[in-house]
Coordinates of N, CA and C in Angstrom, one line a residue:
X923 N 1.3 -1.0 -0.3 CA -0.2 -0.1 0.1 C 1.0 1.3 0.2
X924 N 0.2 2.2 -0.4 CA 1.3 3.7 -0.7 C 1.1 4.2 0.8
X925 N 2.1 5.3 0.9 CA 2.1 5.9 2.0 C 0.9 7.1 2.4
X926 N 0.5 7.2 3.6 CA -0.5 8.0 3.8 C -0.1 9.8 3.3
X927 N -1.0 10.7 2.7 CA -0.2 11.6 2.5 C -0.8 12.5 3.7
X928 N 0.2 13.4 3.8 CA -0.1 14.6 4.8 C -1.1 15.4 4.4
X929 N -1.7 16.3 5.6 CA -2.6 17.1 5.0 C -2.1 18.6 4.8
X930 N -0.8 18.9 4.9 CA -0.3 20.3 4.8 C -0.5 21.0 3.1
X931 N -0.5 21.8 3.2 CA -0.7 22.4 1.8 C 0.7 22.1 0.8
X932 N 0.5 22.0 -0.2 CA 1.5 21.7 -1.6 C 2.8 22.4 -1.0
X933 N 2.9 23.5 -0.6 CA 4.0 24.5 -0.7 C 4.7 24.1 0.1
X934 N 4.1 23.1 1.3 CA 5.0 23.1 2.7 C 5.3 21.5 2.7
X935 N 4.8 20.8 1.9 CA 5.1 19.6 1.9 C 6.8 19.2 1.4
X936 N 7.1 17.9 1.9 CA 8.3 17.2 1.2 C 8.0 17.1 -0.1
X937 N 9.0 16.7 -1.1 CA 9.0 16.4 -2.5 C 8.3 14.9 -2.3
X938 N 8.2 13.9 -1.5 CA 7.8 12.5 -1.8 C 6.5 12.9 -1.5
X939 N 5.9 13.9 -0.5 CA 4.6 14.1 0.1 C 3.8 14.4 -1.2
X940 N 4.2 15.4 -2.1 CA 3.9 16.3 -2.9 C 3.6 15.1 -4.0
X941 N 4.7 14.4 -4.6 CA 4.2 13.4 -5.5 C 3.3 12.4 -5.0
X942 N 3.0 12.0 -3.6 CA 1.8 11.2 -3.1 C 0.5 11.8 -3.3
X943 N 0.4 13.1 -3.1 CA -0.8 13.8 -3.5 C -0.8 13.8 -4.5
X944 N 0.1 14.3 -5.4 CA -0.5 14.3 -7.3 C -0.8 12.9 -8.0
X945 N -0.4 11.7 -6.9 CA -0.8 10.5 -7.4 C 0.7 9.9 -8.2
X946 N 1.7 10.2 -8.1 CA 2.6 10.1 -8.8 C 3.8 9.0 -8.1
X947 N 3.7 8.7 -6.9 CA 4.7 8.3 -5.9 C 4.3 6.7 -6.2
X948 N 5.6 6.1 -6.6 CA 5.1 4.5 -7.0 C 6.4 4.0 -6.3
X949 N 6.0 2.4 -5.8 CA 7.0 1.8 -5.0 C 7.9 1.3 -5.9
X950 N 9.0 1.0 -5.4 CA 10.1 0.1 -6.2 C 9.9 -0.8 -6.6
X951 N 9.6 -1.3 -7.7 CA 9.9 -2.9 -8.6 C 11.1 -3.0 -9.0
X952 N 10.6 -4.1 -9.8 CA 11.6 -4.8 -11.0 C 12.0 -4.1 -12.0
X953 N 13.3 -4.2 -12.6 CA 13.6 -3.2 -13.7 C 12.5 -3.6 -15.0
X954 N 12.1 -2.9 -15.7 CA 11.5 -3.4 -16.7 C 11.3 -2.1 -18.0
X955 N 11.2 -2.6 -19.2 CA 11.7 -1.9 -20.4 C 10.1 -1.2 -20.8
X956 N 10.7 0.1 -21.1 CA 9.6 1.0 -21.7 C 9.8 1.2 -23.0
X957 N 8.6 1.2 -24.0 CA 8.7 1.1 -25.2 C 8.4 2.7 -25.4
X958 N 8.9 3.8 -26.1 CA 9.0 5.2 -26.0 C 7.8 5.2 -27.4
X959 N 7.8 4.4 -28.4 CA 7.0 4.2 -29.4 C 5.5 3.8 -29.0
X960 N 5.4 3.0 -28.3 CA 4.3 2.7 -27.5 C 3.7 3.6 -27.0
X961 N 4.4 4.5 -26.1 CA 3.7 5.3 -25.1 C 3.3 6.6 -26.0
X962 N 3.9 6.9 -27.0 CA 3.3 8.2 -27.8 C 2.3 7.7 -28.7
X963 N 2.1 6.5 -28.8 CA 1.2 5.8 -29.8 C -0.4 6.0 -28.9
X964 N -0.4 6.2 -27.2 CA -1.2 6.0 -26.8 C -1.7 7.5 -26.3
X965 N -0.9 8.2 -26.7 CA -1.4 10.1 -26.6 C -2.0 10.4 -27.9
X966 N -2.9 10.7 -27.5 CA -3.7 11.6 -28.6 C -4.3 12.8 -28.8
X967 N -3.6 13.7 -27.6 CA -3.8 14.7 -27.5 C -2.6 15.8 -27.3
X968 N -2.7 17.2 -27.2 CA -1.5 18.0 -27.3 C -1.4 19.0 -25.7
X969 N -0.2 18.9 -25.4 CA 0.0 20.0 -24.3 C -0.6 19.2 -23.2
X970 N -0.6 17.9 -22.5 CA -1.1 17.2 -21.9 C 0.0 16.2 -21.4
X971 N 0.9 16.6 -20.2 CA 2.1 15.4 -20.2 C 1.5 14.7 -19.3
X972 N 2.2 13.7 -19.4 CA 1.9 11.9 -18.3 C 3.0 11.6 -18.1
X973 N 3.2 11.0 -16.9 CA 4.3 10.3 -16.2 C 4.2 9.5 -16.7
X974 N 5.5 8.7 -17.3 CA 5.5 6.9 -17.8 C 6.6 6.8 -16.5
X975 N 7.5 7.5 -16.2 CA 8.6 6.6 -14.8 C 9.0 7.8 -14.0
X976 N 9.4 7.7 -12.9 CA 10.0 8.3 -11.9 C 11.4 7.9 -11.8
X977 N 12.5 8.7 -11.7 CA 14.0 8.5 -11.3 C 14.0 9.3 -9.7
X978 N 14.0 8.4 -9.3 CA 14.2 9.2 -7.7 C 13.4 10.4 -7.4
X979 N 13.3 11.7 -7.8 CA 12.0 12.6 -7.3 C 12.0 13.3 -8.7
X980 N 12.4 12.7 -9.6 CA 12.3 13.5 -11.2 C 11.4 12.6 -12.1
X981 N 10.4 13.1 -12.4 CA 9.5 12.8 -13.2 C 9.8 12.6 -14.9
X982 N 9.7 11.3 -15.5 CA 9.8 11.4 -17.0 C 8.6 11.4 -17.5
X983 N 8.4 12.8 -18.1 CA 6.7 13.1 -18.4 C 7.1 13.0 -20.2
X984 N 6.1 12.5 -20.5 CA 5.6 12.3 -22.4 C 4.9 13.1 -22.7
X985 N 4.8 14.1 -24.0 CA 3.8 14.9 -24.1 C 4.4 15.2 -25.7
X986 N 2.7 15.3 -26.4 CA 3.1 15.9 -27.6 C 2.5 17.1 -27.8
X987 N 3.0 18.0 -28.5 CA 3.1 19.2 -28.7 C 2.8 19.9 -30.1
X988 N 2.1 20.8 -30.0 CA 1.9 21.2 -31.8 C 1.0 22.7 -31.2
X989 N 1.8 23.6 -32.3 CA 1.3 25.1 -31.7 C 2.2 25.6 -31.0
X990 N 1.9 26.9 -30.8 CA 2.4 27.9 -29.5 C 1.9 27.3 -28.1
X991 N 2.8 27.4 -27.3 CA 2.5 27.1 -25.7 C 1.9 28.0 -25.1
X992 N 2.9 28.7 -23.9 CA 3.0 30.3 -23.2 C 4.0 30.5 -23.0
X993 N 4.3 31.7 -22.9 CA 5.5 32.3 -22.0 C 5.3 32.0 -20.6
X994 N 6.2 31.4 -19.9 CA 6.5 31.3 -18.7 C 7.7 30.9 -18.3
X995 N 8.0 30.9 -17.1 CA 9.4 30.2 -16.3 C 9.1 29.4 -14.8
X996 N 9.2 28.9 -14.5 CA 9.6 28.2 -13.3 C 10.3 28.5 -12.0
X997 N 9.9 29.2 -11.1 CA 10.8 30.0 -10.0 C 11.9 29.0 -9.6
X998 N 11.7 27.6 -9.4 CA 12.6 26.7 -8.7 C 13.0 25.4 -9.5
X999 N 12.3 25.0 -10.3 CA 12.6 24.0 -11.1 C 13.1 24.2 -12.6
X1000 N 14.5 23.3 -12.6 CA 15.1 23.4 -14.4 C 14.0 22.3 -14.8
X1001 N 14.0 22.5 -16.1 CA 13.5 21.7 -17.2 C 14.3 21.3 -18.0
X1002 N 14.2 19.8 -18.6 CA 15.2 19.2 -19.6 C 14.1 18.8 -20.5
X1003 N 14.1 19.8 -22.0 CA 13.4 19.1 -23.1 C 14.4 17.8 -24.2
X1004 N 13.9 16.8 -24.0 CA 14.3 16.1 -25.0 C 13.2 15.7 -26.6
X1005 N 13.9 16.4 -27.4 CA 12.9 16.1 -28.8 C 12.8 14.8 -29.3
X1006 N 11.9 13.7 -29.3 CA 12.0 12.3 -29.7 C 11.6 12.2 -31.3
X1007 N 10.6 13.6 -31.8 CA 10.1 13.2 -32.8 C 10.2 14.5 -33.5
X1008 N 10.3 15.5 -34.6 CA 10.1 16.6 -35.1 C 11.0 17.5 -34.4
X1009 N 10.7 18.8 -34.7 CA 11.6 19.9 -34.5 C 10.6 21.0 -33.5
X1010 N 11.7 21.5 -32.5 CA 10.7 22.4 -31.5 C 11.5 23.9 -31.3
X1011 N 10.9 25.0 -31.8 CA 11.5 26.2 -31.3 C 11.2 26.7 -29.9
X1012 N 12.6 26.8 -29.5 CA 12.4 27.1 -27.8 C 12.6 28.8 -28.0
X1013 N 11.7 29.3 -27.7 CA 11.6 30.9 -27.9 C 12.0 31.4 -26.2
X1014 N 13.0 31.8 -26.6 CA 13.8 32.7 -25.5 C 13.8 34.3 -25.1
X1015 N 13.7 35.1 -24.4 CA 13.8 36.5 -24.0 C 15.2 37.0 -25.2
X1016 N 16.2 36.1 -25.0 CA 17.8 36.4 -25.6 C 17.8 35.7 -26.9
X1017 N 17.1 35.1 -27.3 CA 17.3 34.5 -28.9 C 16.6 33.1 -28.5
X1018 N 16.3 32.8 -30.0 CA 15.8 31.6 -30.0 C 16.4 30.3 -30.2
X1019 N 16.2 29.5 -30.0 CA 16.8 28.3 -30.3 C 16.1 27.2 -30.9
X1020 N 16.2 26.4 -32.0 CA 16.2 25.1 -32.7 C 16.4 23.6 -32.1
X1021 N 15.0 22.9 -31.6 CA 15.9 21.5 -31.0 C 15.0 20.7 -32.0
X1022 N 16.1 20.1 -32.6 CA 15.8 18.7 -33.6 C 15.7 17.3 -32.6
X1023 N 15.2 16.6 -33.4 CA 14.9 15.1 -33.1 C 16.3 14.6 -32.2
X1024 N 16.3 13.9 -31.5 CA 17.6 13.4 -31.1 C 18.5 14.2 -30.2
X1025 N 18.0 15.6 -29.9 CA 18.6 16.8 -29.3 C 17.5 17.0 -27.9
X1026 N 18.4 17.9 -27.3 CA 17.7 18.0 -25.9 C 18.1 19.8 -25.6
X1027 N 17.3 20.6 -25.0 CA 17.8 21.5 -24.0 C 17.3 21.8 -22.7
X1028 N 18.1 22.0 -21.8 CA 18.2 22.3 -20.7 C 17.7 23.6 -20.4
X1029 N 16.0 23.6 -19.6 CA 15.7 25.6 -19.2 C 15.9 25.7 -17.6
X1030 N 17.2 26.6 -17.5 CA 17.1 27.0 -15.7 C 16.0 27.3 -15.4
X1031 N 15.9 27.2 -14.1 CA 14.7 27.5 -13.1 C 15.1 29.2 -13.5
X1032 N 13.8 30.1 -13.6 CA 14.0 31.6 -13.7 C 13.8 32.1 -15.2
X1033 N 14.0 31.0 -16.2 CA 14.4 31.6 -17.5 C 12.9 31.4 -18.4
X1034 N 12.6 32.5 -18.9 CA 11.2 32.6 -19.4 C 11.4 31.8 -20.7
X1035 N 10.4 31.0 -21.1 CA 10.5 30.3 -22.6 C 9.1 30.0 -22.8
X1036 N 9.3 29.9 -23.9 CA 7.7 29.2 -25.0 C 8.1 28.4 -26.1
X1037 N 7.9 27.2 -25.8 CA 7.6 26.2 -26.5 C 6.9 26.1 -27.9
X1038 N 7.4 26.1 -29.3 CA 6.6 26.6 -30.4 C 6.9 25.3 -31.1
X1039 N 5.5 24.6 -32.0 CA 6.0 23.2 -32.6 C 5.0 23.6 -33.8
X1040 N 5.8 24.0 -34.9 CA 4.9 24.3 -36.3 C 4.4 22.8 -36.9
X1041 N 4.8 22.0 -36.2 CA 4.3 20.4 -36.7 C 4.2 19.6 -35.6
X1042 N 3.5 18.3 -35.4 CA 3.2 17.8 -34.1 C 5.0 17.1 -33.6
X1043 N 5.4 17.6 -32.4 CA 6.6 17.3 -31.8 C 6.3 16.4 -30.6
X1044 N 7.2 15.3 -30.3 CA 7.2 14.3 -29.5 C 8.2 14.3 -28.5
X1045 N 7.8 14.7 -27.4 CA 9.1 15.3 -26.2 C 8.6 14.7 -25.1
X1046 N 9.9 14.1 -24.7 CA 10.2 13.6 -23.0 C 10.6 14.7 -22.4
X1047 N 10.1 14.8 -21.3 CA 10.3 16.2 -20.0 C 11.0 15.2 -19.1
X1048 N 12.1 16.1 -18.4 CA 12.2 15.7 -17.3 C 12.5 16.5 -16.3
X1049 N 11.9 16.6 -15.3 CA 11.6 17.5 -14.2 C 11.1 17.2 -12.7
X1050 N 10.8 18.0 -11.9 CA 10.5 17.4 -10.8 C 9.1 17.0 -11.0
X1051 N 8.5 16.2 -10.2 CA 7.0 15.7 -10.5 C 6.2 16.4 -10.1
X1052 N 6.4 17.4 -8.9 CA 5.4 18.5 -8.7 C 5.7 19.8 -9.9
X1053 N 6.5 19.9 -10.4 CA 6.4 21.0 -11.8 C 4.9 21.1 -12.5
X1054 N 4.4 22.2 -12.4 CA 3.7 22.8 -12.9 C 3.7 23.1 -14.3
X1055 N 3.3 22.5 -15.2 CA 3.6 22.9 -16.8 C 3.6 24.2 -17.5
X1056 N 2.8 25.3 -16.7 CA 2.8 26.3 -17.2 C 3.4 27.4 -16.4
X1057 N 4.1 26.9 -15.4 CA 4.7 27.4 -14.7 C 4.0 28.8 -13.5
X1058 N 4.6 29.6 -13.8 CA 4.2 31.2 -13.2 C 2.9 31.6 -13.4
X1059 N 2.5 30.7 -14.9 CA 1.1 31.4 -15.7 C 0.1 30.0 -15.3
X1060 N -1.2 30.9 -14.8 CA -2.3 30.2 -14.9 C -3.2 30.2 -15.8
X1061 N -3.7 29.1 -16.9 CA -4.5 29.7 -17.7 C -5.0 28.2 -18.1
X1062 N -5.6 28.1 -19.4 CA -6.6 27.1 -19.6 C -5.5 25.4 -19.9
X1063 N -4.3 26.0 -20.0 CA -3.2 25.2 -20.6 C -2.6 24.6 -19.3
X1064 N -3.0 24.8 -18.2 CA -2.3 24.9 -16.9 C -2.8 23.0 -16.6
X1065 N -2.2 22.3 -16.2 CA -2.1 20.9 -15.4 C -1.5 21.2 -14.3
X1066 N -2.6 20.9 -13.2 CA -1.8 20.9 -11.8 C -1.5 19.5 -11.5
X1067 N -2.5 18.7 -12.0 CA -2.2 17.3 -11.6 C -1.7 16.6 -13.2
X1068 N -0.9 15.5 -13.2 CA -0.5 14.9 -14.2 C -0.7 13.5 -14.4
X1069 N -1.6 12.8 -15.1 CA -1.7 11.8 -15.2 C -0.4 10.7 -15.3
X1070 N -0.8 9.2 -15.2 CA 0.4 8.4 -15.6 C 0.1 7.1 -16.4
X1071 N 1.2 6.6 -17.0 CA 0.8 5.9 -18.1 C 1.4 4.6 -17.8

């Protein structure tokens, strides 16, 4: 059984308790192979990250993106974007960067950014489990809780 989650507000919880509250905590199990192709074949929408695995306190999130996301930053969390398929334009206030399939970009905390995909892009995100996708912005694209695969 999973541990009991505390009743504190999210901002006051330890990382494990936040992961439990968000439904991301999993007990350790035997090693398993994850098919990246299979996971992306099960995703049929955009801008909706899903957790496929946890590495310590870091979530491995799969997401499809098409179009412009939203300008935002994260006060405390760094984000790593790994492009599996397609080409991602990462708009930054001091210059844009194109990230192609097989490449990744690290966005340090505090750096304002806006991911754009002219065509469908498959991304794997590596970030803290409790990271909110729109960072400091709350709008219709914000996902406070993340589904697991």
